Short mmCIF file of C-alpha atoms in Angstrom, two decimals:
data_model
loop_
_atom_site.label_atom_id
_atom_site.label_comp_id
_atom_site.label_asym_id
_atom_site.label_seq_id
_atom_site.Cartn_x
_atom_site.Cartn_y
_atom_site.Cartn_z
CA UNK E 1 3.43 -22.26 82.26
CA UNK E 2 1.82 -20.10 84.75
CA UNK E 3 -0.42 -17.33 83.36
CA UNK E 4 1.29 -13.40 83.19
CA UNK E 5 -0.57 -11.06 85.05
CA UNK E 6 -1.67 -7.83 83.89
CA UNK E 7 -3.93 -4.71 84.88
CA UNK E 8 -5.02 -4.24 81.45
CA UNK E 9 -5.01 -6.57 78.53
CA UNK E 10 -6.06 -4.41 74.93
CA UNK E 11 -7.00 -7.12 72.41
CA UNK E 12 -6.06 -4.99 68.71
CA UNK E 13 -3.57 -2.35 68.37
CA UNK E 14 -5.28 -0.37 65.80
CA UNK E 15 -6.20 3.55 66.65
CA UNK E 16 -8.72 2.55 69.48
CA UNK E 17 -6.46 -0.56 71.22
CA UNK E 18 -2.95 1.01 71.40
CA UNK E 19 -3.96 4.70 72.31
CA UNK E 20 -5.51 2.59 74.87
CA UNK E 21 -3.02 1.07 75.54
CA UNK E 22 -0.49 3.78 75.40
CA UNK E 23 -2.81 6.28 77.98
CA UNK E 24 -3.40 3.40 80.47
CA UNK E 25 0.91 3.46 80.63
CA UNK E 26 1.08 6.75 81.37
CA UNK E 27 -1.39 6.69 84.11
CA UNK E 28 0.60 3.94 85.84
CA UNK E 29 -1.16 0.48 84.82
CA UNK E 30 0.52 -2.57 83.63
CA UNK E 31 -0.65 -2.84 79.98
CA UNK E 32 0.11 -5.57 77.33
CA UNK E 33 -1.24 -5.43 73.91
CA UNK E 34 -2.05 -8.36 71.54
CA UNK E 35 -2.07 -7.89 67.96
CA UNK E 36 -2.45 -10.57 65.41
CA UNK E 37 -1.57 -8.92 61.72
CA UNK E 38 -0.36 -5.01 61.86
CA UNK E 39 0.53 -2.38 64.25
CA UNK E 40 -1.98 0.27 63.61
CA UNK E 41 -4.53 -1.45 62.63
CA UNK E 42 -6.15 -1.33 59.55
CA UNK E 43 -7.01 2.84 59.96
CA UNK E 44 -2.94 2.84 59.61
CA UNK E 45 -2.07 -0.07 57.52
CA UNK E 46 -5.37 -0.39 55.00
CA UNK E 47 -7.31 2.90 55.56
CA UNK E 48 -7.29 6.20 56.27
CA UNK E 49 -3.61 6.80 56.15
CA UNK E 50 -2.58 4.70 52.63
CA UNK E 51 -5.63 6.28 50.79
CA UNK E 52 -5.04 9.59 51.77
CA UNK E 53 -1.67 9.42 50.51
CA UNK E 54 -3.15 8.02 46.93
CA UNK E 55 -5.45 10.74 47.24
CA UNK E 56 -2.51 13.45 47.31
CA UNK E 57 -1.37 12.11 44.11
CA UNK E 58 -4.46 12.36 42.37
CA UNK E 59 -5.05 15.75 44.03
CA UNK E 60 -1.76 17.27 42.46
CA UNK E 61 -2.20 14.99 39.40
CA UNK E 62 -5.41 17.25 38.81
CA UNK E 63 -4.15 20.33 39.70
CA UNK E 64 -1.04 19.75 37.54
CA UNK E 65 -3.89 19.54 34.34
CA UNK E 66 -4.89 23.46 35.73
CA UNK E 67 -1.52 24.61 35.49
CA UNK E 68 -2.57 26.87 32.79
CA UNK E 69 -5.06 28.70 35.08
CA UNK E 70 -2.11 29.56 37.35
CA UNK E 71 -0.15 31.24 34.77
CA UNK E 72 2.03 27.92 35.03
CA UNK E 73 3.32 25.40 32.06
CA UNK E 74 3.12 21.53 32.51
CA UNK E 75 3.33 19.84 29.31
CA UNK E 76 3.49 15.83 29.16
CA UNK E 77 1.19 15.13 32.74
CA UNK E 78 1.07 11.21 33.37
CA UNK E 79 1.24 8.95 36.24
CA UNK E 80 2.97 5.98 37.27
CA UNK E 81 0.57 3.73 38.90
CA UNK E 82 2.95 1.74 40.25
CA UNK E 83 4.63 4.51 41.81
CA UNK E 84 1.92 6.22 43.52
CA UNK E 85 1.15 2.71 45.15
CA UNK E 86 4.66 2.73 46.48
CA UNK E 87 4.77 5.97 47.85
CA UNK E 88 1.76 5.39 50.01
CA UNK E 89 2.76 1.81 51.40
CA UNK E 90 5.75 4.02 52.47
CA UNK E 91 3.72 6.11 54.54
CA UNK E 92 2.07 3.38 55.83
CA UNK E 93 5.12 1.84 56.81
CA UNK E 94 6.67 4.58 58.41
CA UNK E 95 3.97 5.19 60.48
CA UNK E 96 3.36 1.60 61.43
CA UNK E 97 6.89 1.78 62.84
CA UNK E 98 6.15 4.48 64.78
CA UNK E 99 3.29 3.02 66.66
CA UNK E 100 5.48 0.01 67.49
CA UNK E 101 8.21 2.37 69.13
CA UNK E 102 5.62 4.19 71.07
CA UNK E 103 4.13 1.41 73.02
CA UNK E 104 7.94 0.40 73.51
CA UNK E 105 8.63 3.80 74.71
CA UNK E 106 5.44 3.76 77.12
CA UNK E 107 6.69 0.07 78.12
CA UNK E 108 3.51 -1.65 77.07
CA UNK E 109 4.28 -5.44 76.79
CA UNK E 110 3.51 -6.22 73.14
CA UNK E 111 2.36 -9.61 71.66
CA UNK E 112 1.78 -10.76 67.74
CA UNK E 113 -0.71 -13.53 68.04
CA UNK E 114 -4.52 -14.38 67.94
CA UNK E 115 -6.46 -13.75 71.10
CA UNK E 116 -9.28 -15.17 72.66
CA UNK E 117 -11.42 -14.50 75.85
CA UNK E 118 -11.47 -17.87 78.07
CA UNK E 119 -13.02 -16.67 80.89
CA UNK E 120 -13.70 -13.58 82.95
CA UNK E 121 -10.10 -11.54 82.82
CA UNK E 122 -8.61 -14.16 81.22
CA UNK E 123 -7.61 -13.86 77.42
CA UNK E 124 -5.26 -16.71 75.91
CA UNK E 125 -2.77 -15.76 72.66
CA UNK E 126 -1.81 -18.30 69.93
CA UNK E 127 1.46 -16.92 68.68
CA UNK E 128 3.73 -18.48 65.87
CA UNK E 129 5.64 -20.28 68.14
CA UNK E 130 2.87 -21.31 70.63
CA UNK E 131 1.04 -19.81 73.44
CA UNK E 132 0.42 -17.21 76.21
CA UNK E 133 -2.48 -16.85 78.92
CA UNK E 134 -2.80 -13.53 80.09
CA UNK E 135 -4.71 -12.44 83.35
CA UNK E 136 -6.18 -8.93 83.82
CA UNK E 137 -8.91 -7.28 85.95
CA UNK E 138 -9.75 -5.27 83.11
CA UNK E 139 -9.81 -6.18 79.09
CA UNK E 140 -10.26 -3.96 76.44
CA UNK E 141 -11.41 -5.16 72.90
CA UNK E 142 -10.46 -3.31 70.06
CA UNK E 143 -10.77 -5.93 67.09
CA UNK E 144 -12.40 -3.12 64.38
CA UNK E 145 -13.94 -4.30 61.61
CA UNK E 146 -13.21 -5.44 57.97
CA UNK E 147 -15.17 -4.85 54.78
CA UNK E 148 -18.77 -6.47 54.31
CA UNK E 149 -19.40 -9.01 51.41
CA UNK E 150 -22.48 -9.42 49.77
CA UNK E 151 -23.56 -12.92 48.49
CA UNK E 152 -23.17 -13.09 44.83
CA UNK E 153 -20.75 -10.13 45.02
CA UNK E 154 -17.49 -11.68 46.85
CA UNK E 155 -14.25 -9.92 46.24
CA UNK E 156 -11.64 -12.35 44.46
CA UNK E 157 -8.40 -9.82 43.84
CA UNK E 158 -8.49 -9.34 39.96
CA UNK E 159 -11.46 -8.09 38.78
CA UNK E 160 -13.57 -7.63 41.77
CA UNK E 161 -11.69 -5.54 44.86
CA UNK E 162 -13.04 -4.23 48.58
CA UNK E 163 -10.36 -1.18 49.55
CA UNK E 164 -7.88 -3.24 50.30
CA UNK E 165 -7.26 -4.60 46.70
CA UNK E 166 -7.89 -1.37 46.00
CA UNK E 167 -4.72 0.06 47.67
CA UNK E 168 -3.02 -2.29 46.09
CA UNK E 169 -3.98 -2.87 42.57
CA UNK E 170 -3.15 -5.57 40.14
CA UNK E 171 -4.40 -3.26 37.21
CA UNK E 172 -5.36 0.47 36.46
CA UNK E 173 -9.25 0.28 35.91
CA UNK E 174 -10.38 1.59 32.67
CA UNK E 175 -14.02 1.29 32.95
CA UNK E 176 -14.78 1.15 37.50
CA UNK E 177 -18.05 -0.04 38.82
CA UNK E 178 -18.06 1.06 42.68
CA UNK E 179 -20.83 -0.07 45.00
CA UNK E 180 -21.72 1.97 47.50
CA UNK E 181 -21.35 5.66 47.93
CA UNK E 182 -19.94 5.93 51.68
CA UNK E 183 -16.78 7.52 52.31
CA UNK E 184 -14.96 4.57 52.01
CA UNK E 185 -16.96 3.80 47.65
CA UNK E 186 -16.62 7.85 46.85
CA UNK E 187 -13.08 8.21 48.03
CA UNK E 188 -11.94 5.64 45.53
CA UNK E 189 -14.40 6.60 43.18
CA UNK E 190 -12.83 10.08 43.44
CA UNK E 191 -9.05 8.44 42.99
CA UNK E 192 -9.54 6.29 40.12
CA UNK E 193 -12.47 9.01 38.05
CA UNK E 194 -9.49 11.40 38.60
CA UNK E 195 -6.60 9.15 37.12
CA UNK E 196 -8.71 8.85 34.21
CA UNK E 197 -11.11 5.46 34.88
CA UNK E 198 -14.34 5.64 33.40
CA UNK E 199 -16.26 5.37 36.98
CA UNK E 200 -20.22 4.61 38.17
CA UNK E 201 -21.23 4.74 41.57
CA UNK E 202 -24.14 2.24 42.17
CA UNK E 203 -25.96 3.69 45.51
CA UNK E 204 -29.08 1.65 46.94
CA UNK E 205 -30.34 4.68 49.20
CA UNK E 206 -32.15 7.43 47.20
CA UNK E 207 -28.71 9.98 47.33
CA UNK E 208 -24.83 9.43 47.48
CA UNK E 209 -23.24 9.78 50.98
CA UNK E 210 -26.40 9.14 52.64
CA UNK E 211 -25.54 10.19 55.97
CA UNK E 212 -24.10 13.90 55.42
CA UNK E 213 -26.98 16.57 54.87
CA UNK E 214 -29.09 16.07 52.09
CA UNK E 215 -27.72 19.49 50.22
CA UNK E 216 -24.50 18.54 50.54
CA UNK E 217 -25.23 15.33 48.97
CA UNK E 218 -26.46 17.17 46.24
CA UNK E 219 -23.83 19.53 46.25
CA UNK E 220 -21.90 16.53 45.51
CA UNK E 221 -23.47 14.76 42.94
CA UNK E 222 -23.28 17.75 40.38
CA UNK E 223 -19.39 18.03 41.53
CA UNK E 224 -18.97 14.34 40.35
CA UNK E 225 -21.18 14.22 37.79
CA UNK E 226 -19.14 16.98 36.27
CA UNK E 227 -16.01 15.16 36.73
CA UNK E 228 -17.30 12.56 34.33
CA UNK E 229 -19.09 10.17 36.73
CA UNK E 230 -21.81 8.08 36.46
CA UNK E 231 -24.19 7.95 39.75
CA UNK E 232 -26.68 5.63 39.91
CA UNK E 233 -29.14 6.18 43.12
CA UNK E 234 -32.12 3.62 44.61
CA UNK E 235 -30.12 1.25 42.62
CA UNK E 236 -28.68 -2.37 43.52
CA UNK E 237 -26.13 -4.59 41.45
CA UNK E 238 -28.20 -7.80 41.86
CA UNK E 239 -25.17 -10.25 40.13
CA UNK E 240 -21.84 -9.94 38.50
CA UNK E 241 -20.74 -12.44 36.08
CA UNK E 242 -17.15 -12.66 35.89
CA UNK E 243 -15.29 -13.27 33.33
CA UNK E 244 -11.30 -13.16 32.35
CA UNK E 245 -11.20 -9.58 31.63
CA UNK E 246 -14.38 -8.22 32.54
CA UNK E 247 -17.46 -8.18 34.44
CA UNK E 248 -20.89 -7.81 33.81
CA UNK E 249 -22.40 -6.27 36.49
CA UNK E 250 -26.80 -7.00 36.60
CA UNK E 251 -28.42 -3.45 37.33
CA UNK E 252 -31.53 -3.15 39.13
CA UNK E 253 -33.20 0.48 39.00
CA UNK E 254 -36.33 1.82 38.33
CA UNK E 255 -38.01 -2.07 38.58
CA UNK E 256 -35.79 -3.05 35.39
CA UNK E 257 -32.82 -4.32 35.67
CA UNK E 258 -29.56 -3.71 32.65
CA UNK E 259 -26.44 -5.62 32.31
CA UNK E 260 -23.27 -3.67 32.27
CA UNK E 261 -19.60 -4.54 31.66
CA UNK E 262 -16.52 -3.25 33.31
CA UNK E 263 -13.37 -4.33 33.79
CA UNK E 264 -13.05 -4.06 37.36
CA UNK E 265 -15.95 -3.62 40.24
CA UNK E 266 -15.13 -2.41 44.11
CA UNK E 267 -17.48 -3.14 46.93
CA UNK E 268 -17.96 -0.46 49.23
CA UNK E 269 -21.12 -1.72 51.21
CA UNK E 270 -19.97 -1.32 54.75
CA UNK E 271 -18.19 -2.79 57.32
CA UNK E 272 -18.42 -6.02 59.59
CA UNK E 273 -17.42 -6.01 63.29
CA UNK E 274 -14.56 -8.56 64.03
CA UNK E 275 -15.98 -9.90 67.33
CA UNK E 276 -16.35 -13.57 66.32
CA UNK E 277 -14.21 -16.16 68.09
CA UNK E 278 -13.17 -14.12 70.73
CA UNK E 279 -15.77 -15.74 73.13
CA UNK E 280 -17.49 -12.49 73.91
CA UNK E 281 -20.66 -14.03 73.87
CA UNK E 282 -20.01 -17.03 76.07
CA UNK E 283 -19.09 -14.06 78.52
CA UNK E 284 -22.41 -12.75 77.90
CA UNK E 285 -21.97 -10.22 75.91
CA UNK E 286 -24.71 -9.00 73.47
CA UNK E 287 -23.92 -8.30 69.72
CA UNK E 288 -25.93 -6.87 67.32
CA UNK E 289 -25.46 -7.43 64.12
CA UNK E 290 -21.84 -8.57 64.94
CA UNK E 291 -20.87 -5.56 66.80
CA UNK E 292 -20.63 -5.28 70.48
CA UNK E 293 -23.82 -3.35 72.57
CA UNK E 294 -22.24 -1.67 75.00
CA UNK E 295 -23.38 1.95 76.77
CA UNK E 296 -21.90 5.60 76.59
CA UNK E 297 -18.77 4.27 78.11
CA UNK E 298 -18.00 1.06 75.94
CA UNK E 299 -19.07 -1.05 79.12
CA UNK E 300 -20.21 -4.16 78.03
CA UNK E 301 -22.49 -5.56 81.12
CA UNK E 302 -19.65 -7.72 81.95
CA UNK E 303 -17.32 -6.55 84.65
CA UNK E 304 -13.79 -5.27 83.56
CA UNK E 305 -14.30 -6.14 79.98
CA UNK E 306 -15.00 -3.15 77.55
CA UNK E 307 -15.26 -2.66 73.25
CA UNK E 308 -14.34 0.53 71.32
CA UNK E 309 -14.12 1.85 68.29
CA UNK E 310 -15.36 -0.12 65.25
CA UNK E 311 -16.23 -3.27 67.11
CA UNK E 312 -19.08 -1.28 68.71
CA UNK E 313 -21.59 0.91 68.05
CA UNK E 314 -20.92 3.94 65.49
CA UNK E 315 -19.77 6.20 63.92
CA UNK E 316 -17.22 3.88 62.71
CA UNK E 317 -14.15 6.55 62.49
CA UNK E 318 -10.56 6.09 63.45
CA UNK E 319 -10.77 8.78 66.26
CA UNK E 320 -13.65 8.02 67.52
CA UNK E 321 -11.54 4.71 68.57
CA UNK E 322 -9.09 6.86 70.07
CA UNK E 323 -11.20 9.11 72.14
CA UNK E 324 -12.84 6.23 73.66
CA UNK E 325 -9.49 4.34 74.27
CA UNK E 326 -8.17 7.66 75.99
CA UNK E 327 -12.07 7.17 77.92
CA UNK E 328 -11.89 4.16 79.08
CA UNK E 329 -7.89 4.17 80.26
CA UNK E 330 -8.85 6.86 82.10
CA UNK E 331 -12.28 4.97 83.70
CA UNK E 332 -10.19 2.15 84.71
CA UNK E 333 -7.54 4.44 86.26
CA UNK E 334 -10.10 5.83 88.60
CA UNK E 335 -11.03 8.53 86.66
CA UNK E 336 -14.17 10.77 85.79
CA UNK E 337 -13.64 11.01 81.85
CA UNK E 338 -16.72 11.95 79.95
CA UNK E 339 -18.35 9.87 78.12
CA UNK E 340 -18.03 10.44 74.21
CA UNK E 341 -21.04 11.92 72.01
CA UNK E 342 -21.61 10.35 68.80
CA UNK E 343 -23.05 13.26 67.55
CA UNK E 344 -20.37 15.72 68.30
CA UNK E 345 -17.58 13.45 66.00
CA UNK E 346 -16.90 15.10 62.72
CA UNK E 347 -17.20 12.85 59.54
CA UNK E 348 -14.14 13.46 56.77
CA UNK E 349 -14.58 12.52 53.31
CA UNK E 350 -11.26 13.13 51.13
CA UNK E 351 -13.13 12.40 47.58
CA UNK E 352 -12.53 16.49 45.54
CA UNK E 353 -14.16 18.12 46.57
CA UNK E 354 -13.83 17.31 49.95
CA UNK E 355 -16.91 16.79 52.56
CA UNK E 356 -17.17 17.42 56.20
CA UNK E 357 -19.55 17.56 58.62
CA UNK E 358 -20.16 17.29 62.70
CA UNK E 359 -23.66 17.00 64.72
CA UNK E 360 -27.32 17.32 62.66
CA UNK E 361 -28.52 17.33 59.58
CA UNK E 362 -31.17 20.08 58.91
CA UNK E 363 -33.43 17.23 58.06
CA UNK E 364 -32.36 15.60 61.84
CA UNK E 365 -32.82 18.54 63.24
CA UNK E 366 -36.38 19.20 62.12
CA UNK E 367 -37.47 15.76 62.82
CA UNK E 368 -36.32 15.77 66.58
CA UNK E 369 -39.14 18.69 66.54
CA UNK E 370 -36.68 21.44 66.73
CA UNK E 371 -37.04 24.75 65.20
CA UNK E 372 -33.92 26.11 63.41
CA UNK E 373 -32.20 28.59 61.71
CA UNK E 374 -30.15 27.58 58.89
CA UNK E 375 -27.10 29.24 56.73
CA UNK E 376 -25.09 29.03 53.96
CA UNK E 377 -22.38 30.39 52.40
CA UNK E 378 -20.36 29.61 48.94
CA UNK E 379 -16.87 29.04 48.26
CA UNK E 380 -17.41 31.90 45.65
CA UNK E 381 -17.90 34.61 47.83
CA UNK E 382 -14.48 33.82 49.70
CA UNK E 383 -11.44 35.79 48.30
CA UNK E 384 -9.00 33.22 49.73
CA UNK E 385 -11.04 30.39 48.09
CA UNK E 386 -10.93 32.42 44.58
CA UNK E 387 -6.87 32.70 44.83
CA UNK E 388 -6.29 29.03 45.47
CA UNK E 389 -8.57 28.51 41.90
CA UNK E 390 -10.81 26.25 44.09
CA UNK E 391 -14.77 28.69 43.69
CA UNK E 392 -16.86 25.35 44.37
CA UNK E 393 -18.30 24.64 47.58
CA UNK E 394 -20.22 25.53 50.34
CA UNK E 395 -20.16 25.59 54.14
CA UNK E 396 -24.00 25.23 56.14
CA UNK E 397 -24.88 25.62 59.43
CA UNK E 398 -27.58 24.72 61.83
CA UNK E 399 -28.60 26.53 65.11
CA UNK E 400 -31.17 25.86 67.56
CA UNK E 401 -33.61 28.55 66.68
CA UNK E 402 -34.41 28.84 70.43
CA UNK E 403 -31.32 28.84 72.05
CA UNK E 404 -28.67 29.59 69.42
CA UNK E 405 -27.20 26.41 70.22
CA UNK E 406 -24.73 25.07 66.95
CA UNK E 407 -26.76 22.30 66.09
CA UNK E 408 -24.87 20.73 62.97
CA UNK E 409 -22.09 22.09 60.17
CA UNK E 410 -21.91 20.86 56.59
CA UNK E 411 -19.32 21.81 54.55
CA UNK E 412 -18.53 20.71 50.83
CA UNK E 413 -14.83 22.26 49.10
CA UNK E 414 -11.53 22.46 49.57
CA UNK E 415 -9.57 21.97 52.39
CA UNK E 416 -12.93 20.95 54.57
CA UNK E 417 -11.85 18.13 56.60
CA UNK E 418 -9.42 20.88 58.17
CA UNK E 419 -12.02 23.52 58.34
CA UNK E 420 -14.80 21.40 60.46
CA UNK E 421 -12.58 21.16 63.35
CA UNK E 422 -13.69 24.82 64.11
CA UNK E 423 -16.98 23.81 64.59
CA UNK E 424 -16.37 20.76 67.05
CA UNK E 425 -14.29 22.99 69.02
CA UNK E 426 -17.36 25.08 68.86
CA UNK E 427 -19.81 22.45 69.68
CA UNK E 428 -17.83 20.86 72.51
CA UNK E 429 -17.62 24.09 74.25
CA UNK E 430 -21.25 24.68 73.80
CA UNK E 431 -20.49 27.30 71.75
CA UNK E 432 -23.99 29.86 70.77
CA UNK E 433 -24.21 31.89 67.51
CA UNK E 434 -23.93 34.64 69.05
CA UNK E 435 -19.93 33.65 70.63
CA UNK E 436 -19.63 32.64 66.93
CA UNK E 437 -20.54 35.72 65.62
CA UNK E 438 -18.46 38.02 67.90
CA UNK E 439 -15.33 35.69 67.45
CA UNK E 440 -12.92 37.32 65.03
CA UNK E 441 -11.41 35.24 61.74
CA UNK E 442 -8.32 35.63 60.10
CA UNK E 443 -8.24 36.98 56.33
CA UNK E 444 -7.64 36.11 54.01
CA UNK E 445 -8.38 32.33 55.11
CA UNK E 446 -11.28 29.94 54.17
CA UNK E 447 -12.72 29.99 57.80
CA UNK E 448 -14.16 33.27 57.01
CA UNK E 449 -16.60 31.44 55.07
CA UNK E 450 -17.40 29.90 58.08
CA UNK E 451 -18.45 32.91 60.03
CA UNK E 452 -20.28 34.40 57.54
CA UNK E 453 -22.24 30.93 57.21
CA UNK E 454 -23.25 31.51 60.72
CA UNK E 455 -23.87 35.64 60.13
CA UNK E 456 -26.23 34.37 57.12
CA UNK E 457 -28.14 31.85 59.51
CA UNK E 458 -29.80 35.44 61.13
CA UNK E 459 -29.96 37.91 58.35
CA UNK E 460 -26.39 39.00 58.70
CA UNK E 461 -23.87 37.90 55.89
CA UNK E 462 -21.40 40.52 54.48
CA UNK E 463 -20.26 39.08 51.38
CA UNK E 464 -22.93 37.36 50.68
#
């Protein structure tokens, strides 16, 4: 059967391959996508989408214990596991769906099936019912990534989950070991602590959430801790021993090591590329540490062929896939897209309270030599904050001492992951404080908090 011809071929239909797919459409190409377990990818399917939905429920679940505070009467609170579970494969589902009618809609040809790159623009699909080669002068991998395994500490499905178990759970944990204190280890931390599991965090790094600013991490840890957590930090689980209805999980910290039992562990140690068997390297491409080296515009060396989102280099975030999809649909179209800064992609953590944050760290900051100027302001001092009951958090800020340039934001509290957005706005339009400080915010909101952040980084807070 002779081989259908293409202009782009997107191997993965996750948030990077069929926004990809979708924008190379509407620009004119002729696009086919290839697919081999779920629309949407994982993001959609396994990720962010599901768990923000179990999130919700623990979110009101909590809230509906304050009803008291709020002059409100709630008498009776439980939870159907089972229930909440549902509800969020729903909105999996639904939006799953939705992907598959807009590649329709865009006329991208879509294919369920394995694929594999057999030669330069060539990529060859083992479906159900057999096989299809595929020709294109330009190929797009977006394979993501799936959950890292530790030897010794292998997910099996009953008493030992990685977030996809976890989504799905044969059992409400009573007494949760989570390793690793990433987004991916707090958010289900957070869930679980919340519906009422007695919860330790296990974090090899000396602090939780080791990539947002050290205060914040800190910030953090006292939230948690308060919430009935254990965190352990510089610690390692060096061996579980399972047994029928528990685990005993070997402790390493402080150069001694303590067994502990609980009756269910989850592995949140980070994430493996899925680049192997597609023949990228027999093409030449370079991997390191399974994920794809490619430059600023997912270019892998190798003419036509190109890898985004978590198959490459980080951050590892759903729309950081998308942007570069939108990138380099636009590259292969003939246009002059920019290329996509790392350091200019917000990081969302949906754990209560929640955590965002976009560019530097103060602790960056100061080691690229730069000299800053630094501000803060709490939750407490916002009236908005105070009426929605929620007084705990904090929103930082880091400017370029020299040229007032928005260097980084931190923010811990509610309703943060909505809040940062400001700031990347800010930062992609090379926003200074002083176009920060002149730009008028609505009240009562809690983006006041983040102007006055920036007023307090020179000497100029007003409720503060």
């Amino acid at each position: 059967m002779a081989a259908k011809s293409f202009d782009v071929v997107v191997i993965g239909a996750g948030p990077g391959g069929y926004v990809a797919a979708i924008r190379a459409a509407q620009l004119g190409l002729n696009v086919a996508v290839v697919e081999r377990e779920h629309m949407g990818g994982i993001c959609l399917n396994w990720g962010c989408i599901p768990t923000k939905a179990m999130l919700r429920s623990s979110e009101l679940f909590h809230l509906m214990h304050r009803a008291k505070e709020f002059g409100l009467k709630a008498e009776g609170i439980g939870y159907d596991l089972d229930a909440v579970v549902k509800r969020s494969r729903a909105v999996a589902k639904q939006l799953n769906s939705g992907v598959g009618h807009l590649l329709k809609k865009n006329k991208v040809t879509t294919l369920m099936g394995e694929a594999r790159l057999t030669g330069k623009g060539k990529v060859s699909v083992t479906t159900q019912t057999g096989s299809d080669d595929l020709t294109a002068p330009h190929v797009i991998v977006a394979t993501g990534a799936r959950a890292r395994e530790l030897p010794g500490l292998e997910a099996d499905g009953e008493r030992v989950w990685t977030y996809k178990h976890a989504l799905v759970p044969p059992h409400m944990p009573k007494k949760l070991l989570v390793i690793g204190s990433g987004a991916i280890g707090i958010e289900f931390a957070s869930f679980y602590n919340t519906l009422g599991a007695e919860t330790t965090v296990v974090e090899v790094q000396d602090r939780i959430l080791p990539v947002e600013d050290a205060e914040i991490s800190a910030f953090a840890k006292k939230a948690f801790v308060k919430q009935g957590m254990t965190i352990m930090e510089e610690a390692m689980v060096r061996q579980l021993d399972r047994n029928k209805e528990t685990v005993t999980a070997h402790i390493e910290a402080g150069g001694k090591v303590e067994n502990r039992d609980f009756d269910t562990v989850i592995s949140a140690v980070g994430i493996v590329a899925n680049t192997e068997n597609l023949g990228l390297e027999e093409l030449g491409v370079k991997l390191d540490r399974s994920f794809a080296v490619t430059d600023e515009y997912c270019r892998t060396g190798v003419e036509g062929l190109y890898v985004i989102g978590d198959a490459t280099n980080g951050p590892w975030l759903a729309h950081k896939a998308s942007h570069e999809g939108v990138m380099v649909a636009e590259l292969i179209a003939g246009g002059h897209p920019h290329a996509v800064a790392p350091d200019s992609i917000a990081g969302c953590t949906y754990c209560h309270p929640q955590i965002a944050s976009v560019g530097l760290t103060e602790a960056q900051a100061k080691e690229k030599g730069l000299e800053v100027k630094v501000g803060r302001f709490p939750f407490i001092g916002n009236g908005k904050a105070i009426a929605l009951g929620e007084p705990e958090g904090m929103i930082k800020t880091i400017f370029d001492a020299g040229t007032g340039a928005l260097l980084g934001a931190h923010m811990i509290g509610a309703e943060v992951t909505e809040l940062i957005q400001g700031y990347v706005v800010g930062r992609q339009l090379e926003t200074t404080e002083e176009d920060l400080m002149q730009t008028v915010f609505p009240h009562p909101t809690l983006s006041e908090m983040m102007h006055e952040s920036v007023l307090d980084a020179y000497g100029r807070a007003i409720h503060y």
